[in-house]
């Protein structure tokens, strides 16, 4: 299969939508290849093809016997990008909501302060118009 990205080479193009959510079921691991494949025994990070095939068979390359042989990381990268963009949009929406709520809270705080001031003025007027009665003591 050619590794080309132009629209000219593709058909049936659709948004991934929820298909990329399969990546949440993948289990990244650290490992070392057998010495016959890597004499340095350098630690590596990745996925196990058989486990990936269980999650989504289209994400693996297969050997001539049909067994999972490799992981199609370029496909996973596209899925990661899709999930990142979905989360980014959600974050932007949440930030907008937070900003609207903060503005609303500020307006409500101003209203509370105005009402409190008005109540204090009314209370002061009531005190002036209704002076406390003086008690007269009877000295008997």
PDB file of C-alpha atoms in Angstrom:
ATOM      1  CA  UNK A   1       0.000   0.000   0.000  1.00  0.00           C
ATOM      2  CA  UNK A   2       1.394   3.393  -0.963  1.00  0.00           C
ATOM      3  CA  UNK A   3       2.099   5.937   1.749  1.00  0.00           C
ATOM      4  CA  UNK A   4       0.504   8.941   0.070  1.00  0.00           C
ATOM      5  CA  UNK A   5      -1.717  11.527   1.686  1.00  0.00           C
ATOM      6  CA  UNK A   6      -3.247  13.434  -1.194  1.00  0.00           C
ATOM      7  CA  UNK A   7      -7.010  13.423  -1.617  1.00  0.00           C
ATOM      8  CA  UNK A   8      -6.359  12.303  -5.209  1.00  0.00           C
ATOM      9  CA  UNK A   9      -5.508   8.824  -3.961  1.00  0.00           C
ATOM     10  CA  UNK A  10      -8.412   8.406  -1.543  1.00  0.00           C
ATOM     11  CA  UNK A  11     -12.143   7.751  -1.651  1.00  0.00           C
ATOM     12  CA  UNK A  12     -14.945   7.279   0.872  1.00  0.00           C
ATOM     13  CA  UNK A  13     -13.358   9.961   3.105  1.00  0.00           C
ATOM     14  CA  UNK A  14     -15.225  10.437   6.409  1.00  0.00           C
ATOM     15  CA  UNK A  15     -14.561  11.940   9.812  1.00  0.00           C
ATOM     16  CA  UNK A  16     -13.283   9.457  12.406  1.00  0.00           C
ATOM     17  CA  UNK A  17     -15.774  10.592  15.040  1.00  0.00           C
ATOM     18  CA  UNK A  18     -15.747   7.904  17.732  1.00  0.00           C
ATOM     19  CA  UNK A  19     -13.611   5.372  15.831  1.00  0.00           C
ATOM     20  CA  UNK A  20     -10.484   6.923  17.338  1.00  0.00           C
ATOM     21  CA  UNK A  21     -11.723   6.089  20.840  1.00  0.00           C
ATOM     22  CA  UNK A  22     -10.306   2.591  20.261  1.00  0.00           C
ATOM     23  CA  UNK A  23      -6.932   3.996  21.327  1.00  0.00           C
ATOM     24  CA  UNK A  24      -8.194   4.186  24.913  1.00  0.00           C
ATOM     25  CA  UNK A  25      -8.189   0.378  25.008  1.00  0.00           C
ATOM     26  CA  UNK A  26      -4.562   0.102  23.866  1.00  0.00           C
ATOM     27  CA  UNK A  27      -1.964  -0.836  26.472  1.00  0.00           C
ATOM     28  CA  UNK A  28       1.465   0.697  25.859  1.00  0.00           C
ATOM     29  CA  UNK A  29       4.372  -1.333  27.230  1.00  0.00           C
ATOM     30  CA  UNK A  30       8.117  -1.146  27.631  1.00  0.00           C
ATOM     31  CA  UNK A  31      10.141  -4.095  26.358  1.00  0.00           C
ATOM     32  CA  UNK A  32      13.400  -5.321  24.898  1.00  0.00           C
ATOM     33  CA  UNK A  33      13.632  -7.188  21.601  1.00  0.00           C
ATOM     34  CA  UNK A  34      15.153 -10.668  21.676  1.00  0.00           C
ATOM     35  CA  UNK A  35      18.953 -10.538  21.234  1.00  0.00           C
ATOM     36  CA  UNK A  36      18.712 -11.927  17.714  1.00  0.00           C
ATOM     37  CA  UNK A  37      16.834  -8.722  16.723  1.00  0.00           C
ATOM     38  CA  UNK A  38      18.680  -6.197  18.913  1.00  0.00           C
ATOM     39  CA  UNK A  39      22.115  -7.029  20.320  1.00  0.00           C
ATOM     40  CA  UNK A  40      22.164  -3.823  22.408  1.00  0.00           C
ATOM     41  CA  UNK A  41      19.050  -4.841  24.334  1.00  0.00           C
ATOM     42  CA  UNK A  42      17.975  -1.204  24.399  1.00  0.00           C
ATOM     43  CA  UNK A  43      14.675  -0.623  26.158  1.00  0.00           C
ATOM     44  CA  UNK A  44      11.853   0.171  23.730  1.00  0.00           C
ATOM     45  CA  UNK A  45       8.313   1.445  24.104  1.00  0.00           C
ATOM     46  CA  UNK A  46       5.296   0.493  22.055  1.00  0.00           C
ATOM     47  CA  UNK A  47       2.405  -1.868  21.671  1.00  0.00           C
ATOM     48  CA  UNK A  48       1.969  -5.625  21.245  1.00  0.00           C
ATOM     49  CA  UNK A  49       0.519  -6.424  17.816  1.00  0.00           C
ATOM     50  CA  UNK A  50      -1.719  -9.239  19.071  1.00  0.00           C
ATOM     51  CA  UNK A  51      -3.261  -6.974  21.718  1.00  0.00           C
ATOM     52  CA  UNK A  52      -3.793  -4.197  19.175  1.00  0.00           C
ATOM     53  CA  UNK A  53      -5.468  -6.668  16.803  1.00  0.00           C
ATOM     54  CA  UNK A  54      -7.906  -7.582  19.578  1.00  0.00           C
ATOM     55  CA  UNK A  55      -8.860  -3.889  19.887  1.00  0.00           C
ATOM     56  CA  UNK A  56      -8.961  -3.104  16.158  1.00  0.00           C
ATOM     57  CA  UNK A  57      -7.731  -5.571  13.504  1.00  0.00           C
ATOM     58  CA  UNK A  58      -7.171  -2.738  11.010  1.00  0.00           C
ATOM     59  CA  UNK A  59      -4.361  -1.340  13.156  1.00  0.00           C
ATOM     60  CA  UNK A  60      -1.949  -4.223  12.546  1.00  0.00           C
ATOM     61  CA  UNK A  61       0.068  -5.582   9.656  1.00  0.00           C
ATOM     62  CA  UNK A  62      -0.066  -9.344   9.220  1.00  0.00           C
ATOM     63  CA  UNK A  63       2.474 -11.918   8.086  1.00  0.00           C
ATOM     64  CA  UNK A  64       1.751 -14.353   5.214  1.00  0.00           C
ATOM     65  CA  UNK A  65       0.072 -16.704   7.731  1.00  0.00           C
ATOM     66  CA  UNK A  66      -2.368 -13.936   8.722  1.00  0.00           C
ATOM     67  CA  UNK A  67      -0.859 -13.513  12.184  1.00  0.00           C
ATOM     68  CA  UNK A  68      -0.451 -10.005  13.641  1.00  0.00           C
ATOM     69  CA  UNK A  69       3.136  -8.964  12.907  1.00  0.00           C
ATOM     70  CA  UNK A  70       3.379  -5.197  13.256  1.00  0.00           C
ATOM     71  CA  UNK A  71       1.471  -2.194  14.535  1.00  0.00           C
ATOM     72  CA  UNK A  72       0.404   0.456  12.059  1.00  0.00           C
ATOM     73  CA  UNK A  73       1.570   3.358  14.219  1.00  0.00           C
ATOM     74  CA  UNK A  74       0.787   5.940  11.529  1.00  0.00           C
ATOM     75  CA  UNK A  75      -2.884   4.983  11.885  1.00  0.00           C
ATOM     76  CA  UNK A  76      -2.683   5.283  15.664  1.00  0.00           C
ATOM     77  CA  UNK A  77      -1.032   8.700  15.292  1.00  0.00           C
ATOM     78  CA  UNK A  78      -4.002   9.911  13.240  1.00  0.00           C
ATOM     79  CA  UNK A  79      -6.371   8.557  15.887  1.00  0.00           C
ATOM     80  CA  UNK A  80      -4.394  10.316  18.625  1.00  0.00           C
ATOM     81  CA  UNK A  81      -4.649  13.562  16.675  1.00  0.00           C
ATOM     82  CA  UNK A  82      -8.412  13.120  16.355  1.00  0.00           C
ATOM     83  CA  UNK A  83      -8.806  12.518  20.098  1.00  0.00           C
ATOM     84  CA  UNK A  84      -6.539  15.462  20.906  1.00  0.00           C
ATOM     85  CA  UNK A  85      -8.610  17.765  18.678  1.00  0.00           C
ATOM     86  CA  UNK A  86     -11.863  16.539  20.254  1.00  0.00           C
ATOM     87  CA  UNK A  87     -10.479  17.249  23.731  1.00  0.00           C
ATOM     88  CA  UNK A  88      -9.134  20.624  22.604  1.00  0.00           C
ATOM     89  CA  UNK A  89     -12.566  21.661  21.315  1.00  0.00           C
ATOM     90  CA  UNK A  90     -14.168  20.470  24.545  1.00  0.00           C
ATOM     91  CA  UNK A  91     -11.603  22.457  26.546  1.00  0.00           C
ATOM     92  CA  UNK A  92     -12.335  25.594  24.514  1.00  0.00           C
ATOM     93  CA  UNK A  93     -16.086  25.163  25.113  1.00  0.00           C
ATOM     94  CA  UNK A  94     -15.495  24.690  28.841  1.00  0.00           C
ATOM     95  CA  UNK A  95     -13.258  27.779  28.941  1.00  0.00           C
ATOM     96  CA  UNK A  96     -15.986  29.805  27.246  1.00  0.00           C
ATOM     97  CA  UNK A  97     -18.535  28.527  29.779  1.00  0.00           C
ATOM     98  CA  UNK A  98     -16.201  29.405  32.663  1.00  0.00           C
ATOM     99  CA  UNK A  99     -15.728  32.927  31.318  1.00  0.00           C
ATOM    100  CA  UNK A 100     -19.500  33.387  30.960  1.00  0.00           C
ATOM    101  CA  UNK A 101     -20.045  32.102  34.509  1.00  0.00           C
ATOM    102  CA  UNK A 102     -17.335  34.403  35.888  1.00  0.00           C
ATOM    103  CA  UNK A 103     -18.971  37.402  34.186  1.00  0.00           C
ATOM    104  CA  UNK A 104     -22.365  36.377  35.573  1.00  0.00           C
ATOM    105  CA  UNK A 105     -20.924  35.981  39.081  1.00  0.00           C
ATOM    106  CA  UNK A 106     -19.324  39.441  38.834  1.00  0.00           C
ATOM    107  CA  UNK A 107     -22.675  40.967  37.811  1.00  0.00           C
ATOM    108  CA  UNK A 108     -24.440  39.164  40.656  1.00  0.00           C
ATOM    109  CA  UNK A 109     -21.806  40.378  43.113  1.00  0.00           C
ATOM    110  CA  UNK A 110     -22.387  43.950  41.939  1.00  0.00           C
ATOM    111  CA  UNK A 111     -26.143  43.480  42.386  1.00  0.00           C
ATOM    112  CA  UNK A 112     -25.616  42.080  45.885  1.00  0.00           C
ATOM    113  CA  UNK A 113     -23.426  45.044  46.806  1.00  0.00           C
ATOM    114  CA  UNK A 114     -26.014  47.482  45.411  1.00  0.00           C
ATOM    115  CA  UNK A 115     -28.833  45.756  47.309  1.00  0.00           C
ATOM    116  CA  UNK A 116     -26.782  45.676  50.496  1.00  0.00           C
ATOM    117  CA  UNK A 117     -26.101  49.395  50.170  1.00  0.00           C
ATOM    118  CA  UNK A 118     -29.787  50.099  49.558  1.00  0.00           C
ATOM    119  CA  UNK A 119     -30.799  48.003  52.563  1.00  0.00           C
ATOM    120  CA  UNK A 120     -28.343  49.867  54.762  1.00  0.00           C
ATOM    121  CA  UNK A 121     -29.775  53.225  53.616  1.00  0.00           C
ATOM    122  CA  UNK A 122     -33.358  52.075  54.244  1.00  0.00           C
ATOM    123  CA  UNK A 123     -32.357  50.747  57.654  1.00  0.00           C
ATOM    124  CA  UNK A 124     -30.681  54.063  58.537  1.00  0.00           C
ATOM    125  CA  UNK A 125     -33.784  56.023  57.440  1.00  0.00           C
ATOM    126  CA  UNK A 126     -36.018  53.792  59.533  1.00  0.00           C
ATOM    127  CA  UNK A 127     -33.855  54.380  62.559  1.00  0.00           C
ATOM    128  CA  UNK A 128     -34.046  58.165  62.063  1.00  0.00           C
ATOM    129  CA  UNK A 129     -37.806  58.233  61.521  1.00  0.00           C
ATOM    130  CA  UNK A 130     -38.572  55.938  64.453  1.00  0.00           C
ATOM    131  CA  UNK A 131     -36.403  57.070  67.325  1.00  0.00           C
ATOM    132  CA  UNK A 132     -36.315  54.678  70.229  1.00  0.00           C
ATOM    133  CA  UNK A 133     -38.900  55.500  72.866  1.00  0.00           C
ATOM    134  CA  UNK A 134     -37.556  57.045  76.036  1.00  0.00           C
ATOM    135  CA  UNK A 135     -38.537  55.243  79.158  1.00  0.00           C
ATOM    136  CA  UNK A 136     -39.576  57.330  82.062  1.00  0.00           C
ATOM    137  CA  UNK A 137     -38.824  55.919  85.423  1.00  0.00           C
ATOM    138  CA  UNK A 138     -41.318  56.264  88.198  1.00  0.00           C
ATOM    139  CA  UNK A 139     -39.656  57.096  91.439  1.00  0.00           C
ATOM    140  CA  UNK A 140     -42.077  56.049  94.064  1.00  0.00           C
TER     141      UNK A 140
END
